Short mmCIF file of C-alpha atoms and ligand atoms in Angstrom, two decimals:
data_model
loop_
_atom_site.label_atom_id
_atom_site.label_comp_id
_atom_site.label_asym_id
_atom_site.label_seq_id
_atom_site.Cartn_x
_atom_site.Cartn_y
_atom_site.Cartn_z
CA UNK A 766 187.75 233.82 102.15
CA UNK A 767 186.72 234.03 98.50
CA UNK A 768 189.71 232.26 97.62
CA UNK A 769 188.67 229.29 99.63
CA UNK A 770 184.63 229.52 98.64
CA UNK A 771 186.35 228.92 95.16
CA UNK A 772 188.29 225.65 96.06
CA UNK A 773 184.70 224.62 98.27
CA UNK A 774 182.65 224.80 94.95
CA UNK A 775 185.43 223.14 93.01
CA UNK A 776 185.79 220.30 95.29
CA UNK A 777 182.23 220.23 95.41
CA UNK A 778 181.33 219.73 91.68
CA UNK A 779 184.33 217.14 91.36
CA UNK A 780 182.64 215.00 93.57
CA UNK A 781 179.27 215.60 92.77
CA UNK A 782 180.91 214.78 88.68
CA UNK A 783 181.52 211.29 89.89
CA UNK A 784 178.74 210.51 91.87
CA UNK A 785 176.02 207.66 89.86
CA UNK A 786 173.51 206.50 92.12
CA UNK A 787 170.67 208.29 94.37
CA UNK A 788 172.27 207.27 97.64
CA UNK A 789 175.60 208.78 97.19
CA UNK A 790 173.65 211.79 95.92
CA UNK A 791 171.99 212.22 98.76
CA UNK A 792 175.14 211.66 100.86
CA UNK A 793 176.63 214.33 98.81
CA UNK A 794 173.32 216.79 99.06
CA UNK A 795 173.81 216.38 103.30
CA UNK A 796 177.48 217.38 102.80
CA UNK A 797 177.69 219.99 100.07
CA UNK A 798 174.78 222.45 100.84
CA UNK A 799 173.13 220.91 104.12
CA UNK A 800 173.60 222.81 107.56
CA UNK A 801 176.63 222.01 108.15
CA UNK A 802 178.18 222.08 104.76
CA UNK A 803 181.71 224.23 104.07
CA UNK A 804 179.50 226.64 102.47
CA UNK A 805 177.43 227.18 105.16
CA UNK A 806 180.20 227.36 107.76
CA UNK A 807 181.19 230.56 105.70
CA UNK A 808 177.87 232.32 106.41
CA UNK A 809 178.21 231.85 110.00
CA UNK A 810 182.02 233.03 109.56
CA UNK A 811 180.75 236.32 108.03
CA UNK A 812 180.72 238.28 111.65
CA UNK A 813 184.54 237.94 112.21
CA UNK A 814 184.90 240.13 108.42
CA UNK A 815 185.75 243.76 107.86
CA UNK A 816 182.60 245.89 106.17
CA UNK A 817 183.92 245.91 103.35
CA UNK A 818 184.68 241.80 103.06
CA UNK A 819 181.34 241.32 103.93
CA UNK A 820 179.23 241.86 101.20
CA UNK A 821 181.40 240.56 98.43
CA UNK A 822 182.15 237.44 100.63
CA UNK A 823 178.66 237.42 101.27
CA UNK A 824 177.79 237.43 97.77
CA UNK A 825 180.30 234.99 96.45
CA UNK A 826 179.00 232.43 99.30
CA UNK A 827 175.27 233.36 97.74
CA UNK A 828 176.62 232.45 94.30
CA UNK A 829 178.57 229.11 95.30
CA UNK A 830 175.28 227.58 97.46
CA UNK A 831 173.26 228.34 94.24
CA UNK A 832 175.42 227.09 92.49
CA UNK A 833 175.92 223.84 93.99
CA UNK A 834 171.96 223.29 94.70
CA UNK A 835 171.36 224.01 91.04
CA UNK A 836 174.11 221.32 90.13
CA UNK A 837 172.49 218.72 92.78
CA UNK A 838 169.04 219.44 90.76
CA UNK A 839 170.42 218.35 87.63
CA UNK A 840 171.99 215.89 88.51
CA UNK A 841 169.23 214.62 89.94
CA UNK A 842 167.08 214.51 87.02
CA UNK A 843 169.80 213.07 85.21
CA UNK A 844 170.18 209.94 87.27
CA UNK A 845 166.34 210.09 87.37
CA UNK A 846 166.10 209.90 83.51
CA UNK A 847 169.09 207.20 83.69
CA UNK A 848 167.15 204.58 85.67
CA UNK A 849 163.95 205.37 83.31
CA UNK A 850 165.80 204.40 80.43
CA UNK A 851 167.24 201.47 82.28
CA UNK A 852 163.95 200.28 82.95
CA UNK A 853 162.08 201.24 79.65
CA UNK A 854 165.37 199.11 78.43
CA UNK A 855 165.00 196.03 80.70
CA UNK A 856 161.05 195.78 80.99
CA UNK A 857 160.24 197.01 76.95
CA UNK A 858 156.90 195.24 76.04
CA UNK A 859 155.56 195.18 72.65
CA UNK A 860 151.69 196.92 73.53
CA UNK A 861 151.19 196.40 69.51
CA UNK A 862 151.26 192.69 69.81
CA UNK A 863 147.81 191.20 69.74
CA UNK A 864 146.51 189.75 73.14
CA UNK A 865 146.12 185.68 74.34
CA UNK A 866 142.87 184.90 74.13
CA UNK A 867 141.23 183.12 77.23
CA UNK A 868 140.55 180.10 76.69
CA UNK A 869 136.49 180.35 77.71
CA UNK A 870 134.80 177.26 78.23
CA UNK A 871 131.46 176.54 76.72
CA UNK A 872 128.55 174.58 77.69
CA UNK A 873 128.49 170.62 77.85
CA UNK A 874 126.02 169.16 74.49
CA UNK A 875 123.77 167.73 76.26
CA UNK A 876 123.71 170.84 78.85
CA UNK A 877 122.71 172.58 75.35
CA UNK A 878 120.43 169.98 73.99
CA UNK A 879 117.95 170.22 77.44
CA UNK A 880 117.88 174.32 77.61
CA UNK A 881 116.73 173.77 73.95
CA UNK A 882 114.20 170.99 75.15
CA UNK A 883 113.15 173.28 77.90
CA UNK A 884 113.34 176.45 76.29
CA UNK A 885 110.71 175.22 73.42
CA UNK A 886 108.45 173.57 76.26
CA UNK A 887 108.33 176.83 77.87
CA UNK A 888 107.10 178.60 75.02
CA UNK A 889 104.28 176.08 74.36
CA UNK A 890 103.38 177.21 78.05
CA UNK A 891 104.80 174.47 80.17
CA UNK A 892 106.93 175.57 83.60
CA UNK A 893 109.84 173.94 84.89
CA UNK A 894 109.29 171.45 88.20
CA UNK A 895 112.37 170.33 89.80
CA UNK A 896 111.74 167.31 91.61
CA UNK A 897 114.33 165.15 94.02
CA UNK A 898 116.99 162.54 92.52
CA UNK A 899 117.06 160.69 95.88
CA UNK A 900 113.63 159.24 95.88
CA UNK A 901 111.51 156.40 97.74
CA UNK A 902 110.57 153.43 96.70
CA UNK A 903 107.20 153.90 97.36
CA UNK A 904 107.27 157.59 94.90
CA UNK A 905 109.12 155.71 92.46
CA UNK A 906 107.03 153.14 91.60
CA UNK A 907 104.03 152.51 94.22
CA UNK A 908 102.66 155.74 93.62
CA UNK A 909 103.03 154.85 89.91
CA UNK A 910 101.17 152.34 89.77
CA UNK A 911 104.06 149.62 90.43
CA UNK A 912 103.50 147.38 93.20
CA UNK A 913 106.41 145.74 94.64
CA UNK A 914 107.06 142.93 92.64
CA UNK A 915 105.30 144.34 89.68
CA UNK A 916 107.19 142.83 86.21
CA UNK A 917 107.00 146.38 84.76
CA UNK A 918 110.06 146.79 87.59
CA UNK A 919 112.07 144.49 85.52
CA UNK A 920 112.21 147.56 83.01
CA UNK A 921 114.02 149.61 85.35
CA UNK A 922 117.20 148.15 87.16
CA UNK A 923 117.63 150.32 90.29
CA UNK A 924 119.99 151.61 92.45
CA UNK A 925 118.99 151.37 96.14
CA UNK A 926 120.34 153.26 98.73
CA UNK A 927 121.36 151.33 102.00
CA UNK A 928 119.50 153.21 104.94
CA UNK A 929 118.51 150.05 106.86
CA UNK A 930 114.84 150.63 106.31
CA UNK A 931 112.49 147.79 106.58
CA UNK A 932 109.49 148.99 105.33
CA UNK A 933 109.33 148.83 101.44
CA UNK A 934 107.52 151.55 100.51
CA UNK A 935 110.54 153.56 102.80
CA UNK A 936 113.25 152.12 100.64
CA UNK A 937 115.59 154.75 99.20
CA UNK A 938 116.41 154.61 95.78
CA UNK A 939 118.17 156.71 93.22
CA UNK A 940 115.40 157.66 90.86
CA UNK A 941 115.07 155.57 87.76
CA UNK A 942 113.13 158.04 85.84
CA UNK A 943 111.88 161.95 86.51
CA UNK A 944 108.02 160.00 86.94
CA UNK A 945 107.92 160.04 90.29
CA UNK A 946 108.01 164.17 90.19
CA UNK A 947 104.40 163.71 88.55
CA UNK A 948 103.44 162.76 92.09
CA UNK A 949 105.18 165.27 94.09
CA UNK A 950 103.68 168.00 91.65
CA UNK A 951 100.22 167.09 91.50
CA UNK A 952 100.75 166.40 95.72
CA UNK A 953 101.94 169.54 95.88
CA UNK A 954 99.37 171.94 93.78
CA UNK A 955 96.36 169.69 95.13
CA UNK A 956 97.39 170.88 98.68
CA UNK A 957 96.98 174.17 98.09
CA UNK A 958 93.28 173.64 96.98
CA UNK A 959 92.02 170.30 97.54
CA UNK A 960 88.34 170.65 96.82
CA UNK A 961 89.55 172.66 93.30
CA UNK A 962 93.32 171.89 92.94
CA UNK A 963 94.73 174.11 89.77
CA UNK A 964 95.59 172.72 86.29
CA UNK A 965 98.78 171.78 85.69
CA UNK A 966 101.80 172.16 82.75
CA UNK A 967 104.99 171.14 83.79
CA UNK A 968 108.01 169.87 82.42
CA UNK A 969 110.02 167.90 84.69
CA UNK A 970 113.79 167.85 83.69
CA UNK A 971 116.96 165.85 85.36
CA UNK A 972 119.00 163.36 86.08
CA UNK A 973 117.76 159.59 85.84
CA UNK A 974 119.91 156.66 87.36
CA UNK A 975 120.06 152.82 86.29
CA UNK A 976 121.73 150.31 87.87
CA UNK A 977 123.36 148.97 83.83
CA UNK A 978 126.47 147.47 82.34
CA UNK A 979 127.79 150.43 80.89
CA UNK A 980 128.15 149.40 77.24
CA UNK A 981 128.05 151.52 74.01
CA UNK A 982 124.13 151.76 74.28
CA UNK A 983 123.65 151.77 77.98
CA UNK A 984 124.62 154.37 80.86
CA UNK A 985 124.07 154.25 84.58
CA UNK A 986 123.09 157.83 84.59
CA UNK A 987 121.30 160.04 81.84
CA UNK A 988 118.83 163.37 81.91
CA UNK A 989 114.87 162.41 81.06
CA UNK A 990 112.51 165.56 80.74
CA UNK A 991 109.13 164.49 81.64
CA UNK A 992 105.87 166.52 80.86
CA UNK A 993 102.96 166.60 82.81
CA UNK A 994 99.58 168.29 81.86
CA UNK A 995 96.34 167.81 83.80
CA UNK A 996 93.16 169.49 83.90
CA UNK A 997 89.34 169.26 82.85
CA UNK A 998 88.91 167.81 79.38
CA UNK A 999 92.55 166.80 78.25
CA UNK A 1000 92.29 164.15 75.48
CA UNK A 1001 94.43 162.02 73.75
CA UNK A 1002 94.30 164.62 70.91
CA UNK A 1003 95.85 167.40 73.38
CA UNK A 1004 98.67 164.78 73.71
CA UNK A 1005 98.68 164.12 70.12
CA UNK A 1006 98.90 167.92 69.06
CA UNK A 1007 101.20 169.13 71.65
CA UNK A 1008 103.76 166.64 71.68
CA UNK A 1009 103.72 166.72 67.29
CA UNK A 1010 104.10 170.47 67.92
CA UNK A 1011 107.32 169.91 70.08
CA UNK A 1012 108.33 167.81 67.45
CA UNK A 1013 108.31 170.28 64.45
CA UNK A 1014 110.01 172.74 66.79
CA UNK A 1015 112.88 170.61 67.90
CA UNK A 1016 113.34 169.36 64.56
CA UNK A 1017 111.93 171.52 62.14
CA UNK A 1018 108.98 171.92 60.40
CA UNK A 1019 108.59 168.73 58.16
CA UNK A 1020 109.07 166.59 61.14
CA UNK A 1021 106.92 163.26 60.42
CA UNK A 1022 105.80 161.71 63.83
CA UNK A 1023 103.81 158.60 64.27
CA UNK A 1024 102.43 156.38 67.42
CA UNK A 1025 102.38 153.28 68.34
CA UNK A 1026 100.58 151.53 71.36
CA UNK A 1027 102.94 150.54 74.17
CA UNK A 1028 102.69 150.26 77.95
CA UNK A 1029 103.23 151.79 80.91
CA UNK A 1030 101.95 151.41 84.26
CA UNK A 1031 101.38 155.08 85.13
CA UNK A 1032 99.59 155.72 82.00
CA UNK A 1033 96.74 154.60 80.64
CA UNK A 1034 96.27 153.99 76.92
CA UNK A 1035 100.35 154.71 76.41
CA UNK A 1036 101.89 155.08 73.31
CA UNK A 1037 105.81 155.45 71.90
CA UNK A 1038 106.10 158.47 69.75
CA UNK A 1039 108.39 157.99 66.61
CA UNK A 1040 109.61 160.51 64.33
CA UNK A 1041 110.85 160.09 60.60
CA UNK A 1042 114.68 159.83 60.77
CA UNK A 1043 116.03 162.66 60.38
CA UNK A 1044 119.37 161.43 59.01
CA UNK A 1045 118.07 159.26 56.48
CA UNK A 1046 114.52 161.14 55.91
CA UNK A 1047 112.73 157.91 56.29
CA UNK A 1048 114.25 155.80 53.59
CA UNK A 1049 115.66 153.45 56.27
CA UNK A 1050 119.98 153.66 56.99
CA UNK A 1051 122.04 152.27 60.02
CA UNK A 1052 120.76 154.74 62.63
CA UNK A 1053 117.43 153.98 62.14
CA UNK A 1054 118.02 150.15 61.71
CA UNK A 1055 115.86 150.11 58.33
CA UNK A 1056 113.11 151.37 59.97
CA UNK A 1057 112.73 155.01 58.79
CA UNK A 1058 111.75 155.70 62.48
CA UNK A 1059 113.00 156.81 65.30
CA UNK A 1060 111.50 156.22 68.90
CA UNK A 1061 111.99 159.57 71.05
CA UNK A 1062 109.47 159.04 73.70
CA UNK A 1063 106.99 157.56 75.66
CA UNK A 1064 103.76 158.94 76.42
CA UNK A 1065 99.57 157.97 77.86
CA UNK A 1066 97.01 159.51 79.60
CA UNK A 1067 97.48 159.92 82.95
CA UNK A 1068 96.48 156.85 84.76
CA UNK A 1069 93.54 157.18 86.78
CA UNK A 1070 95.11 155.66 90.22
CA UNK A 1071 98.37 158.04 89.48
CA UNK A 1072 95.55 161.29 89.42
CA UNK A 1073 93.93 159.79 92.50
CA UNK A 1074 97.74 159.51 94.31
CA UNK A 1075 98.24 162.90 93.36
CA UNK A 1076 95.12 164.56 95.01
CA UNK A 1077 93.46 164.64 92.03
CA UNK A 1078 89.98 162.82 91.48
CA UNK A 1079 89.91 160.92 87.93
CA UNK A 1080 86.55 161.54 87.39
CA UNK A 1081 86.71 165.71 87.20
CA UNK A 1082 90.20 165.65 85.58
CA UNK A 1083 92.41 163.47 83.06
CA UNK A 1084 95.67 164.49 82.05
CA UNK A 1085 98.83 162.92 79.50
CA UNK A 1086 102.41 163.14 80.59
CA UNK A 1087 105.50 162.01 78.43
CA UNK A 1088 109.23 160.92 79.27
CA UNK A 1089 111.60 161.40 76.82
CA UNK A 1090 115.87 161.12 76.93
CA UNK A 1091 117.76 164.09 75.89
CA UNK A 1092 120.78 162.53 75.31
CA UNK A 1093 119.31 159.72 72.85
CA UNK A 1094 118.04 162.57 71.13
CA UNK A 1095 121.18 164.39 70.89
CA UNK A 1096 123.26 161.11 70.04
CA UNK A 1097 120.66 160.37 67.13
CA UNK A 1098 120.88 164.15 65.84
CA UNK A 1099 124.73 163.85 65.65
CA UNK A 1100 125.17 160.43 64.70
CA UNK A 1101 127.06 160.01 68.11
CA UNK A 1102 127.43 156.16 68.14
CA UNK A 1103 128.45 155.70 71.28
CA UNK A 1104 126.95 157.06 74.42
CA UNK A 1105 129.84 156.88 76.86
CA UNK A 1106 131.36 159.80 75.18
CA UNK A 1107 128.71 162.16 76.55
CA UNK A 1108 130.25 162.08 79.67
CA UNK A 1109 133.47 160.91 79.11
CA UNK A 1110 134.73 164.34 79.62
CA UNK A 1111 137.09 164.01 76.53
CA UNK A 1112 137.59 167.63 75.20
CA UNK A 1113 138.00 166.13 71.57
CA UNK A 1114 134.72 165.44 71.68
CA UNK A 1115 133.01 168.51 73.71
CA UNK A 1116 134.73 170.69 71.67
CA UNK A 1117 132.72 169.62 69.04
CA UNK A 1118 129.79 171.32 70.09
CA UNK A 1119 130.91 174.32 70.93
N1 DAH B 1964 109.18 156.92 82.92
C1 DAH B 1964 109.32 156.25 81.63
C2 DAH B 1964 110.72 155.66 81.54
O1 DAH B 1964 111.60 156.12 82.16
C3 DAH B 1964 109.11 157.17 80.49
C4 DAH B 1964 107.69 157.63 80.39
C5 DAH B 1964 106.80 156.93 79.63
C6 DAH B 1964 107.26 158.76 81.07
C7 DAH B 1964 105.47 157.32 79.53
C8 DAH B 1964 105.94 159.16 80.98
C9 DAH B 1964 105.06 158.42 80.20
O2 DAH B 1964 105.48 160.25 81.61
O3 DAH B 1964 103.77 158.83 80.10
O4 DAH B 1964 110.92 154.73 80.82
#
């Protein structure tokens, strides 16, 4: 009996010595020290022994099974520590080497250009008004002050929208200019309190459509931000001060403006504002054609008919509102000569302004 537990561990380790992957270990676990291994057949063999064989075969079979099981163990761990080096090997990544960066995207110039518009609006106390881009005819330019057939149409060529109306005042157009949300502001606020409706500050901000060649200087579709303040007592002066104050703010302190008389219908006197050029500082150069001027907006007193359409009565309130184009600005600041690069979507020239 002992002689044989001897030849049962031998053949055991042999095998075990050759084995290299965790299946055949296991294979070799069920058949070396599972239930029904040889050396387990000897324990329930023991009852056919003398007293005396028993305890030293006993023993021996003790010795062999721990044996084996502490052979399996290590072996185990080997093959374990084998196929972590394998993979350390195969899958070795460098965690010193500096990461890609993403590449983040950033926000389109003339994105840029109207926050900053905005953002120094809001601090002189005006509130953003978001007004439609679909618009009718009749909010567009009746409401403004343009009659159908009025010249001052000829300024704006317009996109209309084909819904079969007949009526003119229904027609739907693509806005030509963020005017018409004068209307649906001073509509809106007078509503609330007709017999007192509240005093207004708004800028207006958004897209603008014409219905234009694109060339270098013209594009079918451009932002405007319009302003709109009305109340008791607004002069000329408050337009004056407040839009020379924007001025200096957008474009620094030194900023020279002057006006000139103009016309529009919604606005009555109007007036172009001009500011010194900044790329030249008024000496005259290409940009400003000679000039030393710059035209960045237009501007009046709120036309008495356009308070009256809005629900407010011209003779307890006046007000001034102003249009300007973000984008001019912006391709004046930069010297951008051409204005179908602003949304041309070419990353050579967005990542400019990054
Ligand atoms: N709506 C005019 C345009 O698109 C710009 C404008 C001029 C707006 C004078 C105004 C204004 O509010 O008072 O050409």
């Amino acid at each position: 009996m002992l002689e044989k537990l001897n030849e049962i561990e031998k053949a055991a380790l042999e095998s075990l010595a050759a084995i290299a992957d965790e299946a055949a270990l296991e294979a070799w676990r069920v058949a070396n020290v599972g239930r029904s291994s040889p050396v387990m057949s000897v324990f329930s063999q023991m009852g056919a022994l003398s007293k005396e064989e028993r305890p030293l075969v006993g023993q021996r079979a003790n010795q062999v099974k721990l044996a084996l099981e502490a052979a399996f163990a290590e072996k185990q761990s080997a093959l374990k520590q084998a196929a972590l080096q394998q993979s350390l090997a195969s899958e070795r990544l460098d965690i010193s080497l500096p990461g890609r960066p993403l590449r983040a995207g950033g926000l389109h110039p003339a994105t840029q250009n109207l926050r900053r518009i905005l953002a120094i609006l809001a601090e002189m106390g005006f509130q953003v008004y978001t007004s439609r881009e679909v618009e009718s005819d009749e909010y567009n330019f009746q409401l403004l002050n343009i009659p159908p057939y009025h010249p001052a149409r000829e300024m704006q060529d317009t996109f209309y929208i084909d819904t079969g109306a007949s009526d003119e005042a229904e027609r739907q157009v693509l806005r030509t200019h963020t005017s018409p949300g004068q209307i649906r502001a001073m509509r809106q606020f007078s509503a609330e309190n007709p017999e007192n409706p509240p005093e207004i500050r708004i800028a207006l901000p958004g897209m603008v459509y014409r219905f234009e060649q694109i060339t270098a200087r013209s594009e079918v579709q451009f932002n405007q931000v319009e302003g709109l303040v009305v109340g008791k007592n607004i002069t000329f002066g408050d337009l004056k001060g407040t839009l020379a104050e924007f001025v200096r703010r957008m474009f620094g302190r030194g900023a020279k403006t002057r006006f000139r008389a103009s016309y529009f219908p919604f606005t009555e006197p109007s007036a172009e504002m001009d500011v010194e050029c900044f790329v030249c500082g008024g000496k005259g150069c290409g940009v400003c054609k000679k000039s030393g001027w710059l035209e960045i907006l237009g501007c009046g007193m709120v036309h008495p008919v356009v308070l009256q359409n809005g629900g407010y009565d011209p003779q307890k309130y006046t007000g001034f509102a102003f249009g300007m184009g973000p984008e001019r600005q912006l391709m004046l600041r930069h010297k951008i000569e051409d204005i179908r690069y602003i949304w041309g979507n070419d990353l050579r020239f967005l990542e400019q302004f990054g």
